[in-house]
């Protein structure tokens, strides 16, 4: 049992929801069953104010039938609760570290003590993590920019990837497709260009590549040390990014997309200028 003066949530490992008949009214009621860390089980009726819902997170697992379901937990989790309806169906998002929410789904509540095995989306995310960490490796020409002349960038996005696995939990076939949808370059002076997949073969750099930019203001170290220098930058922060497109499906069903953060690389790019001087008057 929960001891007086301590947070109820601190004593809880996980909770699930069962429906049972009230012996006094005869009505079917929902009861939240919580496994405490000392092994005991605590019961909470739907209207029980002792249940520390606001202190608990949610996770996804499987009930005794192998059905995917959600449950309350005090453990670390990447699942976010958006809402719960009157039938205890939860609207959830999967929010892996360092990435936007990757899945928007609705699951029933676990009606038996949950078994926590990797879910389909967690296995898919493991596949995605094998491929999306490749960062751009831009080559710049010239190595130091010159005002009024083009700076060229060469970069080679990775090829598309298709992968699949059979879920050891459900036996379902999970398919994943991963590709760079576009390459973008933020030149550091406010300019930005985006290149679609059709232009990837032309990201070849000097002299004929399509990724090129002209700087108008030189940089100096320290910044602003000359009247023609950029007042705040000693080098332009030139950033190249891969915009990823990722989708997955189960048993050749409809595709679902995953939100994946861009992979980026930033280079400090100094820009000089050539000043013409008159050395002889004829």
Tab-separated table of C-alpha atoms in Angstrom:
chain	number	residue	atom	x	y	z
A	1	UNK	CA	0.000	0.000	0.000
A	2	UNK	CA	1.043	3.621	-0.542
A	3	UNK	CA	2.499	5.122	2.592
A	4	UNK	CA	1.091	8.354	3.999
A	5	UNK	CA	3.093	11.449	3.107
A	6	UNK	CA	4.704	9.978	-0.028
A	7	UNK	CA	3.778	10.491	-3.668
A	8	UNK	CA	1.556	7.702	-4.937
A	9	UNK	CA	3.302	7.902	-8.303
A	10	UNK	CA	6.673	7.205	-6.688
A	11	UNK	CA	5.354	3.831	-5.499
A	12	UNK	CA	3.869	2.803	-8.890
A	13	UNK	CA	5.617	0.707	-11.540
A	14	UNK	CA	2.768	0.550	-14.074
A	15	UNK	CA	-1.032	0.516	-14.264
A	16	UNK	CA	-3.677	-1.064	-16.497
A	17	UNK	CA	-7.463	-0.843	-16.660
A	18	UNK	CA	-10.000	-3.603	-16.121
A	19	UNK	CA	-13.785	-3.574	-16.268
A	20	UNK	CA	-15.676	-5.383	-13.515
A	21	UNK	CA	-19.161	-5.521	-12.049
A	22	UNK	CA	-19.767	-3.401	-8.963
A	23	UNK	CA	-21.110	-5.803	-6.309
A	24	UNK	CA	-23.357	-3.102	-4.841
A	25	UNK	CA	-24.871	-1.478	-7.950
A	26	UNK	CA	-24.500	-4.259	-10.504
A	27	UNK	CA	-23.036	-1.795	-13.008
A	28	UNK	CA	-19.863	-2.449	-14.997
A	29	UNK	CA	-17.158	-0.031	-13.829
A	30	UNK	CA	-13.561	0.675	-14.807
A	31	UNK	CA	-10.896	-0.031	-12.216
A	32	UNK	CA	-7.263	1.006	-12.629
A	33	UNK	CA	-4.942	-1.666	-11.279
A	34	UNK	CA	-1.437	-0.482	-10.373
A	35	UNK	CA	1.529	-2.720	-9.705
A	36	UNK	CA	3.531	-1.085	-6.936
A	37	UNK	CA	7.286	-1.304	-6.754
A	38	UNK	CA	7.094	-3.562	-3.692
A	39	UNK	CA	5.004	-6.040	-5.686
A	40	UNK	CA	1.590	-5.191	-4.221
A	41	UNK	CA	-1.353	-4.117	-6.389
A	42	UNK	CA	-3.371	-0.975	-5.646
A	43	UNK	CA	-6.906	-0.459	-7.056
A	44	UNK	CA	-8.350	2.896	-8.141
A	45	UNK	CA	-11.892	3.558	-9.315
A	46	UNK	CA	-12.367	5.987	-12.234
A	47	UNK	CA	-13.343	8.852	-9.896
A	48	UNK	CA	-10.666	8.085	-7.275
A	49	UNK	CA	-8.773	11.316	-6.623
A	50	UNK	CA	-5.881	9.383	-5.082
A	51	UNK	CA	-4.800	8.154	-8.524
A	52	UNK	CA	-1.801	10.379	-9.480
A	53	UNK	CA	-2.565	10.594	-13.191
A	54	UNK	CA	-0.800	13.921	-13.659
A	55	UNK	CA	2.452	12.408	-12.344
A	56	UNK	CA	2.440	9.387	-14.668
A	57	UNK	CA	3.529	8.909	-18.250
A	58	UNK	CA	2.260	6.429	-20.812
A	59	UNK	CA	3.903	3.525	-22.581
A	60	UNK	CA	2.840	0.913	-25.117
A	61	UNK	CA	3.018	-2.839	-24.637
A	62	UNK	CA	0.933	-5.973	-25.093
A	63	UNK	CA	-1.879	-7.555	-23.072
A	64	UNK	CA	-2.323	-11.269	-22.393
A	65	UNK	CA	-3.793	-11.830	-25.896
A	66	UNK	CA	-0.791	-10.169	-27.613
A	67	UNK	CA	-2.822	-7.085	-28.522
A	68	UNK	CA	-0.906	-3.798	-28.616
A	69	UNK	CA	-2.238	-1.473	-25.918
A	70	UNK	CA	-1.286	1.501	-23.760
A	71	UNK	CA	-0.735	1.711	-19.986
A	72	UNK	CA	0.295	4.170	-17.286
A	73	UNK	CA	3.917	4.094	-16.133
A	74	UNK	CA	6.538	5.906	-14.072
A	75	UNK	CA	9.311	4.560	-16.305
A	76	UNK	CA	11.113	6.434	-19.066
A	77	UNK	CA	9.141	6.412	-22.311
A	78	UNK	CA	9.040	8.046	-25.754
A	79	UNK	CA	5.243	7.971	-25.915
A	80	UNK	CA	3.164	11.119	-25.389
A	81	UNK	CA	-0.487	11.079	-24.363
A	82	UNK	CA	-2.630	13.477	-26.395
A	83	UNK	CA	-6.109	12.492	-25.168
A	84	UNK	CA	-8.241	9.651	-23.774
A	85	UNK	CA	-11.852	9.035	-24.787
A	86	UNK	CA	-14.689	7.615	-22.703
A	87	UNK	CA	-13.824	4.059	-23.761
A	88	UNK	CA	-10.208	4.424	-22.541
A	89	UNK	CA	-8.824	4.584	-26.073
A	90	UNK	CA	-5.746	6.811	-26.013
A	91	UNK	CA	-4.599	9.146	-28.777
A	92	UNK	CA	-0.793	8.882	-28.666
A	93	UNK	CA	2.303	10.218	-30.393
A	94	UNK	CA	5.696	8.512	-30.542
A	95	UNK	CA	8.387	11.097	-29.823
A	96	UNK	CA	11.928	9.690	-30.094
A	97	UNK	CA	14.797	11.725	-28.626
A	98	UNK	CA	16.066	14.498	-30.884
A	99	UNK	CA	13.262	14.145	-33.405
A	100	UNK	CA	9.732	15.411	-33.931
A	101	UNK	CA	6.794	13.157	-33.073
A	102	UNK	CA	7.017	10.221	-35.448
A	103	UNK	CA	3.609	8.586	-35.113
A	104	UNK	CA	0.066	9.596	-34.358
A	105	UNK	CA	-2.040	6.589	-33.347
A	106	UNK	CA	-4.970	5.457	-31.189
A	107	UNK	CA	-4.706	2.345	-29.011
A	108	UNK	CA	-6.965	0.623	-26.469
A	109	UNK	CA	-6.006	0.476	-22.823
A	110	UNK	CA	-4.250	-2.654	-21.592
A	111	UNK	CA	-6.828	-4.805	-19.789
A	112	UNK	CA	-4.266	-7.097	-18.184
A	113	UNK	CA	-0.854	-6.463	-16.708
A	114	UNK	CA	1.174	-5.287	-19.734
A	115	UNK	CA	4.181	-7.000	-21.218
A	116	UNK	CA	6.747	-4.432	-22.384
A	117	UNK	CA	8.337	-5.642	-25.601
A	118	UNK	CA	9.515	-3.473	-28.476
A	119	UNK	CA	6.544	-2.269	-30.512
A	120	UNK	CA	6.423	-2.064	-34.307
A	121	UNK	CA	7.176	1.657	-34.381
A	122	UNK	CA	10.133	1.204	-32.024
A	123	UNK	CA	11.569	-1.493	-34.297
A	124	UNK	CA	11.030	0.737	-37.336
A	125	UNK	CA	12.826	3.574	-35.572
A	126	UNK	CA	15.777	1.245	-34.929
A	127	UNK	CA	16.027	0.693	-38.708
A	128	UNK	CA	15.788	4.410	-39.414
A	129	UNK	CA	18.553	5.186	-36.926
A	130	UNK	CA	20.976	3.000	-38.899
A	131	UNK	CA	20.754	5.296	-41.921
A	132	UNK	CA	19.809	8.869	-41.074
A	133	UNK	CA	22.938	9.890	-39.183
A	134	UNK	CA	25.058	10.463	-42.273
A	135	UNK	CA	25.844	14.167	-42.329
A	136	UNK	CA	26.705	16.190	-45.438
A	137	UNK	CA	30.414	16.530	-46.262
A	138	UNK	CA	30.482	19.617	-48.472
A	139	UNK	CA	33.516	20.544	-50.566
A	140	UNK	CA	33.901	24.303	-51.152
A	141	UNK	CA	35.660	26.018	-54.017
A	142	UNK	CA	37.464	28.299	-53.475
A	143	UNK	CA	38.543	27.354	-49.942
A	144	UNK	CA	38.402	31.071	-49.065
A	145	UNK	CA	35.660	33.010	-50.787
A	146	UNK	CA	36.083	36.159	-52.821
A	147	UNK	CA	33.485	38.895	-52.963
A	148	UNK	CA	31.854	39.230	-56.349
A	149	UNK	CA	32.884	35.703	-57.447
A	150	UNK	CA	30.925	32.480	-57.199
A	151	UNK	CA	31.495	30.051	-54.339
A	152	UNK	CA	30.729	26.470	-55.443
A	153	UNK	CA	29.590	23.636	-53.173
A	154	UNK	CA	29.835	19.938	-54.024
A	155	UNK	CA	27.967	17.354	-51.924
A	156	UNK	CA	26.905	13.715	-52.451
A	157	UNK	CA	23.636	12.716	-50.760
A	158	UNK	CA	23.384	9.023	-49.798
A	159	UNK	CA	21.295	6.749	-52.052
A	160	UNK	CA	17.734	5.706	-51.110
A	161	UNK	CA	17.317	2.737	-48.779
A	162	UNK	CA	14.574	0.103	-48.533
A	163	UNK	CA	14.619	-2.303	-45.598
A	164	UNK	CA	12.233	-4.735	-43.933
A	165	UNK	CA	11.953	-7.127	-41.021
A	166	UNK	CA	9.496	-9.560	-39.527
A	167	UNK	CA	8.304	-8.461	-36.093
A	168	UNK	CA	9.162	-11.216	-33.586
A	169	UNK	CA	6.181	-10.101	-31.501
A	170	UNK	CA	3.380	-9.918	-34.069
A	171	UNK	CA	4.861	-11.806	-37.027
A	172	UNK	CA	3.970	-8.871	-39.256
A	173	UNK	CA	6.268	-7.633	-42.029
A	174	UNK	CA	7.536	-4.107	-41.425
A	175	UNK	CA	8.821	-2.189	-44.458
A	176	UNK	CA	10.772	1.062	-44.324
A	177	UNK	CA	11.801	3.436	-47.108
A	178	UNK	CA	14.354	6.184	-46.446
A	179	UNK	CA	15.708	8.829	-48.788
A	180	UNK	CA	17.020	12.361	-48.874
A	181	UNK	CA	14.131	14.391	-50.285
A	182	UNK	CA	16.151	17.554	-50.848
A	183	UNK	CA	19.463	19.223	-50.052
A	184	UNK	CA	19.487	22.765	-48.742
A	185	UNK	CA	22.287	25.265	-48.278
A	186	UNK	CA	22.111	28.254	-45.955
A	187	UNK	CA	24.988	30.432	-47.103
A	188	UNK	CA	25.337	32.344	-43.830
A	189	UNK	CA	24.559	35.775	-45.241
A	190	UNK	CA	20.781	35.282	-45.348
A	191	UNK	CA	20.768	33.445	-48.677
A	192	UNK	CA	19.327	29.934	-48.860
A	193	UNK	CA	18.884	27.476	-51.749
A	194	UNK	CA	17.089	24.119	-51.902
A	195	UNK	CA	17.867	21.414	-54.447
A	196	UNK	CA	15.372	18.657	-55.284
A	197	UNK	CA	16.346	15.061	-56.040
A	198	UNK	CA	16.393	15.753	-59.774
A	199	UNK	CA	19.325	18.147	-59.169
A	200	UNK	CA	21.415	15.789	-57.000
A	201	UNK	CA	23.568	14.673	-59.996
A	202	UNK	CA	24.435	18.329	-60.562
A	203	UNK	CA	25.709	19.042	-57.031
A	204	UNK	CA	29.214	18.608	-58.416
A	205	UNK	CA	30.829	21.860	-57.340
A	206	UNK	CA	33.265	23.821	-59.497
A	207	UNK	CA	32.959	24.612	-62.345
A	208	UNK	CA	29.532	23.400	-63.530
A	209	UNK	CA	27.619	22.499	-60.357
A	210	UNK	CA	24.271	24.135	-59.593
A	211	UNK	CA	25.095	24.990	-55.953
A	212	UNK	CA	26.785	28.372	-56.175
A	213	UNK	CA	26.534	31.688	-54.389
A	214	UNK	CA	28.099	35.160	-54.576
A	215	UNK	CA	29.051	36.999	-51.390
A	216	UNK	CA	28.948	40.773	-51.422
A	217	UNK	CA	30.694	41.545	-48.122
A	218	UNK	CA	34.087	40.308	-46.957
A	219	UNK	CA	34.731	38.953	-43.474
A	220	UNK	CA	37.595	39.948	-41.201
A	221	UNK	CA	39.098	38.686	-37.963
A	222	UNK	CA	38.089	40.183	-35.667
A	223	UNK	CA	34.661	40.940	-37.108
A	224	UNK	CA	34.104	44.547	-38.106
A	225	UNK	CA	37.798	45.431	-37.894
A	226	UNK	CA	37.695	47.180	-41.273
A	227	UNK	CA	35.205	49.530	-42.866
A	228	UNK	CA	34.396	47.000	-45.625
A	229	UNK	CA	34.216	44.004	-43.254
A	230	UNK	CA	31.050	42.293	-42.107
A	231	UNK	CA	30.226	43.985	-38.798
A	232	UNK	CA	29.365	40.789	-36.863
A	233	UNK	CA	30.960	37.795	-38.617
A	234	UNK	CA	34.589	36.767	-38.939
A	235	UNK	CA	33.426	33.936	-41.266
A	236	UNK	CA	30.073	33.004	-42.755
A	237	UNK	CA	28.374	29.972	-41.111
A	238	UNK	CA	27.683	28.002	-44.310
A	239	UNK	CA	25.315	25.117	-43.503
A	240	UNK	CA	24.387	22.172	-45.740
A	241	UNK	CA	21.402	20.026	-44.758
A	242	UNK	CA	19.747	16.782	-45.813
A	243	UNK	CA	15.943	16.884	-45.638
A	244	UNK	CA	14.929	13.248	-45.027
A	245	UNK	CA	11.775	11.504	-46.217
A	246	UNK	CA	10.919	8.325	-44.298
A	247	UNK	CA	7.845	6.118	-44.523
A	248	UNK	CA	6.861	2.681	-43.229
A	249	UNK	CA	4.046	0.178	-43.451
A	250	UNK	CA	2.853	-3.125	-42.022
A	251	UNK	CA	1.988	-6.172	-44.159
A	252	UNK	CA	1.874	-4.121	-47.393
A	253	UNK	CA	-0.793	-1.842	-45.910
A	254	UNK	CA	-0.993	1.947	-46.248
A	255	UNK	CA	2.210	3.917	-45.783
A	256	UNK	CA	2.753	6.130	-42.726
A	257	UNK	CA	5.375	8.862	-42.692
A	258	UNK	CA	7.921	9.494	-39.947
A	259	UNK	CA	9.194	12.913	-38.978
A	260	UNK	CA	12.996	12.796	-39.002
A	261	UNK	CA	15.262	15.758	-38.187
A	262	UNK	CA	17.536	17.105	-40.902
A	263	UNK	CA	21.186	16.050	-40.904
A	264	UNK	CA	23.366	19.168	-41.137
A	265	UNK	CA	26.991	20.246	-41.334
A	266	UNK	CA	28.215	23.808	-40.799
A	267	UNK	CA	31.479	25.226	-42.113
A	268	UNK	CA	33.026	28.544	-41.059
A	269	UNK	CA	33.669	30.133	-44.454
A	270	UNK	CA	35.813	33.285	-44.607
A	271	UNK	CA	35.399	35.631	-47.561
A	272	UNK	CA	38.106	37.971	-48.767
A	273	UNK	CA	38.087	40.628	-51.467
A	274	UNK	CA	40.407	41.669	-54.261
A	275	UNK	CA	41.049	45.356	-54.463
A	276	UNK	CA	42.499	46.759	-57.697
A	277	UNK	CA	45.392	49.218	-57.266
A	278	UNK	CA	46.840	51.616	-59.822
A	279	UNK	CA	50.627	51.101	-59.701
A	280	UNK	CA	51.742	53.220	-62.648
A	281	UNK	CA	50.414	56.241	-64.453
A	282	UNK	CA	51.507	56.457	-68.050
